[in-house]
GROMACS .gro file of C-alpha atoms in nm:
model
  207
    1UNK     CA    1   1.770  -2.433   0.505
    2UNK     CA    2   1.642  -2.351   0.809
    3UNK     CA    3   1.268  -2.491   1.008
    4UNK     CA    4   1.073  -2.093   0.878
    5UNK     CA    5   1.133  -2.151   0.523
    6UNK     CA    6   1.113  -2.520   0.526
    7UNK     CA    7   0.730  -2.475   0.726
    8UNK     CA    8   0.628  -2.222   0.432
    9UNK     CA    9   0.772  -2.440   0.128
   10UNK     CA   10   0.576  -2.657   0.299
   11UNK     CA   11   0.220  -2.470   0.362
   12UNK     CA   12   0.233  -2.407  -0.004
   13UNK     CA   13   0.238  -2.738  -0.086
   14UNK     CA   14   0.005  -2.771   0.101
   15UNK     CA   15  -0.185  -2.515  -0.040
   16UNK     CA   16  -0.144  -2.606  -0.364
   17UNK     CA   17  -0.239  -2.948  -0.342
   18UNK     CA   18  -0.546  -2.728  -0.208
   19UNK     CA   19  -0.618  -2.632  -0.484
   20UNK     CA   20  -0.575  -2.890  -0.699
   21UNK     CA   21  -0.854  -3.122  -0.482
   22UNK     CA   22  -1.145  -2.784  -0.536
   23UNK     CA   23  -1.034  -2.768  -0.889
   24UNK     CA   24  -1.088  -3.144  -0.931
   25UNK     CA   25  -1.458  -3.133  -0.670
   26UNK     CA   26  -1.554  -2.830  -0.913
   27UNK     CA   27  -1.495  -3.013  -1.245
   28UNK     CA   28  -1.679  -3.352  -1.107
   29UNK     CA   29  -1.977  -3.187  -1.007
   30UNK     CA   30  -2.064  -2.983  -1.351
   31UNK     CA   31  -2.304  -3.161  -1.534
   32UNK     CA   32  -2.383  -2.927  -1.834
   33UNK     CA   33  -2.114  -2.731  -1.974
   34UNK     CA   34  -2.155  -2.298  -2.222
   35UNK     CA   35  -2.002  -2.442  -2.547
   36UNK     CA   36  -1.822  -2.288  -2.731
   37UNK     CA   37  -1.727  -2.036  -2.477
   38UNK     CA   38  -1.629  -2.321  -2.250
   39UNK     CA   39  -1.500  -2.626  -2.435
   40UNK     CA   40  -1.384  -2.406  -2.717
   41UNK     CA   41  -0.971  -2.454  -2.537
   42UNK     CA   42  -1.056  -2.790  -2.384
   43UNK     CA   43  -1.114  -2.924  -2.710
   44UNK     CA   44  -0.911  -2.751  -2.861
   45UNK     CA   45  -0.614  -2.934  -2.646
   46UNK     CA   46  -0.784  -3.220  -2.649
   47UNK     CA   47  -0.619  -3.237  -3.029
   48UNK     CA   48  -0.319  -3.104  -3.009
   49UNK     CA   49  -0.238  -3.285  -2.698
   50UNK     CA   50  -0.248  -3.624  -2.982
   51UNK     CA   51  -0.066  -3.469  -3.245
   52UNK     CA   52   0.217  -3.337  -2.984
   53UNK     CA   53   0.198  -3.707  -2.936
   54UNK     CA   54   0.170  -3.812  -3.307
   55UNK     CA   55   0.348  -3.538  -3.496
   56UNK     CA   56   0.559  -3.283  -3.267
   57UNK     CA   57   0.702  -3.109  -3.626
   58UNK     CA   58   0.286  -3.074  -3.728
   59UNK     CA   59   0.205  -2.950  -3.394
   60UNK     CA   60   0.490  -2.709  -3.421
   61UNK     CA   61   0.412  -2.540  -3.770
   62UNK     CA   62   0.003  -2.543  -3.619
   63UNK     CA   63   0.107  -2.367  -3.347
   64UNK     CA   64   0.253  -2.112  -3.539
   65UNK     CA   65   0.010  -2.104  -3.764
   66UNK     CA   66  -0.253  -2.081  -3.555
   67UNK     CA   67  -0.030  -1.757  -3.415
   68UNK     CA   68  -0.083  -1.620  -3.761
   69UNK     CA   69  -0.344  -1.665  -3.881
   70UNK     CA   70  -0.672  -1.757  -3.635
   71UNK     CA   71  -0.884  -1.511  -3.399
   72UNK     CA   72  -0.809  -1.781  -3.115
   73UNK     CA   73  -0.471  -1.879  -3.147
   74UNK     CA   74  -0.306  -2.155  -2.959
   75UNK     CA   75  -0.101  -2.056  -2.803
   76UNK     CA   76  -0.239  -2.033  -2.454
   77UNK     CA   77  -0.299  -2.387  -2.464
   78UNK     CA   78   0.046  -2.555  -2.559
   79UNK     CA   79   0.178  -2.550  -2.185
   80UNK     CA   80  -0.152  -2.804  -2.121
   81UNK     CA   81  -0.118  -2.992  -2.415
   82UNK     CA   82   0.291  -3.099  -2.374
   83UNK     CA   83   0.227  -3.143  -1.946
   84UNK     CA   84  -0.074  -3.418  -2.000
   85UNK     CA   85   0.091  -3.572  -2.299
   86UNK     CA   86   0.358  -3.584  -2.037
   87UNK     CA   87   0.076  -3.713  -1.797
   88UNK     CA   88   0.021  -4.017  -2.025
   89UNK     CA   89   0.310  -4.088  -2.157
   90UNK     CA   90   0.429  -4.144  -1.736
   91UNK     CA   91   0.097  -4.308  -1.706
   92UNK     CA   92  -0.069  -4.046  -1.431
   93UNK     CA   93  -0.344  -3.897  -1.573
   94UNK     CA   94  -0.525  -3.879  -1.914
   95UNK     CA   95  -0.660  -3.644  -2.140
   96UNK     CA   96  -1.036  -3.544  -1.939
   97UNK     CA   97  -1.160  -3.211  -1.810
   98UNK     CA   98  -1.084  -3.192  -1.497
   99UNK     CA   99  -0.668  -3.317  -1.642
  100UNK     CA  100  -0.726  -2.946  -1.850
  101UNK     CA  101  -0.857  -2.808  -1.571
  102UNK     CA  102  -0.529  -2.879  -1.285
  103UNK     CA  103  -0.300  -2.844  -1.530
  104UNK     CA  104  -0.376  -2.404  -1.674
  105UNK     CA  105  -0.431  -2.393  -1.297
  106UNK     CA  106  -0.078  -2.524  -1.140
  107UNK     CA  107   0.108  -2.366  -1.470
  108UNK     CA  108  -0.061  -2.015  -1.467
  109UNK     CA  109  -0.268  -1.954  -1.140
  110UNK     CA  110  -0.031  -2.059  -0.865
  111UNK     CA  111   0.258  -1.889  -1.062
  112UNK     CA  112  -0.008  -1.534  -1.077
  113UNK     CA  113  -0.043  -1.622  -0.730
  114UNK     CA  114   0.232  -1.659  -0.594
  115UNK     CA  115   0.447  -1.323  -0.772
  116UNK     CA  116   0.074  -1.187  -0.654
  117UNK     CA  117   0.195  -1.261  -0.256
  118UNK     CA  118   0.523  -1.150  -0.376
  119UNK     CA  119   0.409  -0.833  -0.452
  120UNK     CA  120   0.261  -0.764  -0.141
  121UNK     CA  121   0.573  -0.802   0.055
  122UNK     CA  122   0.759  -0.593  -0.158
  123UNK     CA  123   0.468  -0.318  -0.167
  124UNK     CA  124   0.425  -0.410   0.234
  125UNK     CA  125   0.793  -0.383   0.352
  126UNK     CA  126   0.930  -0.123   0.098
  127UNK     CA  127   1.224  -0.448   0.040
  128UNK     CA  128   1.226  -0.647  -0.209
  129UNK     CA  129   1.321  -0.997  -0.210
  130UNK     CA  130   1.203  -1.291  -0.414
  131UNK     CA  131   1.373  -1.540  -0.108
  132UNK     CA  132   1.045  -1.748   0.117
  133UNK     CA  133   1.231  -1.613   0.448
  134UNK     CA  134   1.194  -1.228   0.373
  135UNK     CA  135   0.802  -1.247   0.312
  136UNK     CA  136   0.626  -1.182   0.587
  137UNK     CA  137   0.307  -1.376   0.784
  138UNK     CA  138   0.108  -1.117   0.721
  139UNK     CA  139   0.201  -1.062   0.322
  140UNK     CA  140   0.057  -1.441   0.255
  141UNK     CA  141  -0.279  -1.363   0.417
  142UNK     CA  142  -0.317  -1.071   0.252
  143UNK     CA  143  -0.233  -1.226  -0.113
  144UNK     CA  144  -0.442  -1.470  -0.037
  145UNK     CA  145  -0.748  -1.255   0.064
  146UNK     CA  146  -0.666  -1.010  -0.228
  147UNK     CA  147  -0.732  -1.352  -0.513
  148UNK     CA  148  -1.012  -1.500  -0.272
  149UNK     CA  149  -1.211  -1.151  -0.352
  150UNK     CA  150  -1.099  -1.104  -0.688
  151UNK     CA  151  -1.328  -1.372  -0.883
  152UNK     CA  152  -1.190  -1.251  -1.212
  153UNK     CA  153  -0.865  -1.390  -1.088
  154UNK     CA  154  -1.010  -1.685  -1.044
  155UNK     CA  155  -1.395  -1.759  -1.278
  156UNK     CA  156  -1.240  -1.813  -1.565
  157UNK     CA  157  -1.040  -2.101  -1.480
  158UNK     CA  158  -1.373  -2.307  -1.404
  159UNK     CA  159  -1.511  -2.198  -1.709
  160UNK     CA  160  -1.234  -2.311  -1.897
  161UNK     CA  161  -1.037  -1.992  -2.012
  162UNK     CA  162  -0.614  -1.996  -2.025
  163UNK     CA  163  -0.650  -1.640  -1.875
  164UNK     CA  164  -0.478  -1.747  -1.597
  165UNK     CA  165  -0.131  -1.720  -1.802
  166UNK     CA  166  -0.164  -1.351  -1.852
  167UNK     CA  167  -0.187  -1.250  -1.458
  168UNK     CA  168   0.162  -1.451  -1.459
  169UNK     CA  169   0.263  -1.173  -1.755
  170UNK     CA  170   0.091  -0.889  -1.536
  171UNK     CA  171   0.255  -0.935  -1.165
  172UNK     CA  172   0.583  -1.046  -1.309
  173UNK     CA  173   0.681  -0.696  -1.526
  174UNK     CA  174   0.544  -0.515  -1.257
  175UNK     CA  175   0.719  -0.690  -0.996
  176UNK     CA  176   0.999  -0.618  -1.167
  177UNK     CA  177   0.934  -0.303  -1.185
  178UNK     CA  178   0.913  -0.237  -0.791
  179UNK     CA  179   1.259  -0.429  -0.763
  180UNK     CA  180   1.403  -0.156  -1.036
  181UNK     CA  181   1.230   0.158  -0.784
  182UNK     CA  182   1.398  -0.040  -0.414
  183UNK     CA  183   1.737  -0.106  -0.572
  184UNK     CA  184   2.116  -0.007  -0.726
  185UNK     CA  185   2.002  -0.162  -1.120
  186UNK     CA  186   2.216  -0.341  -1.248
  187UNK     CA  187   2.282  -0.527  -1.592
  188UNK     CA  188   2.049  -0.804  -1.515
  189UNK     CA  189   1.775  -0.617  -1.370
  190UNK     CA  190   1.752  -0.421  -1.717
  191UNK     CA  191   1.807  -0.815  -1.917
  192UNK     CA  192   1.435  -0.922  -1.737
  193UNK     CA  193   1.319  -0.597  -1.716
  194UNK     CA  194   1.346  -0.540  -2.108
  195UNK     CA  195   1.238  -0.919  -2.139
  196UNK     CA  196   0.904  -0.914  -1.879
  197UNK     CA  197   0.835  -0.655  -2.119
  198UNK     CA  198   0.834  -0.815  -2.463
  199UNK     CA  199   0.696  -1.100  -2.264
  200UNK     CA  200   0.466  -0.877  -2.186
  201UNK     CA  201   0.356  -0.779  -2.457
  202UNK     CA  202   0.328  -1.053  -2.726
  203UNK     CA  203   0.121  -1.262  -2.388
  204UNK     CA  204  -0.116  -0.902  -2.385
  205UNK     CA  205  -0.152  -0.984  -2.791
  206UNK     CA  206  -0.209  -1.333  -2.773
  207UNK     CA  207  -0.385  -1.397  -2.429
   0.00000   0.00000   0.00000
């Protein structure tokens, strides 16, 4: 691993840490909350985070029942519930509004932002490469500015919505489409693309 790659990876880590500081500060600055909209998924996450710790089998059963029967399904909060439960077991943090928002940010928004930068790089250079070293500095800057200047991408996170999960699917399928157009297709490309399409369709239904 050369020095340039190490610097880029270090920069990503620093930016992610800074994002977590911003999210934490925002939540700590909240004095009121708009119920049900801003605390609905948060409450669902807390309820099922406890259920995951007590009875994982019942947790899986209830998530399946929610997806089948309820208008607001539990699927989007499952990753955050499991991550927070793991954090509690490791004595890193406990369930709170800050933990919920930061879990959603790291599990959904950070991957979505990285996929957006990856996509910008592929469109700008007309060369698809998943390697960090292949992404020019201008693509990092353009992707970051696009995200920063598009509140619809990050504002739902502050409001307690797990909408960032849908962004991951959207940017992933778009990036794979670009890969299809720029490289000779292989069996792995077909497998990845059709898997992403299925995941995207499922995500659109439940997110």
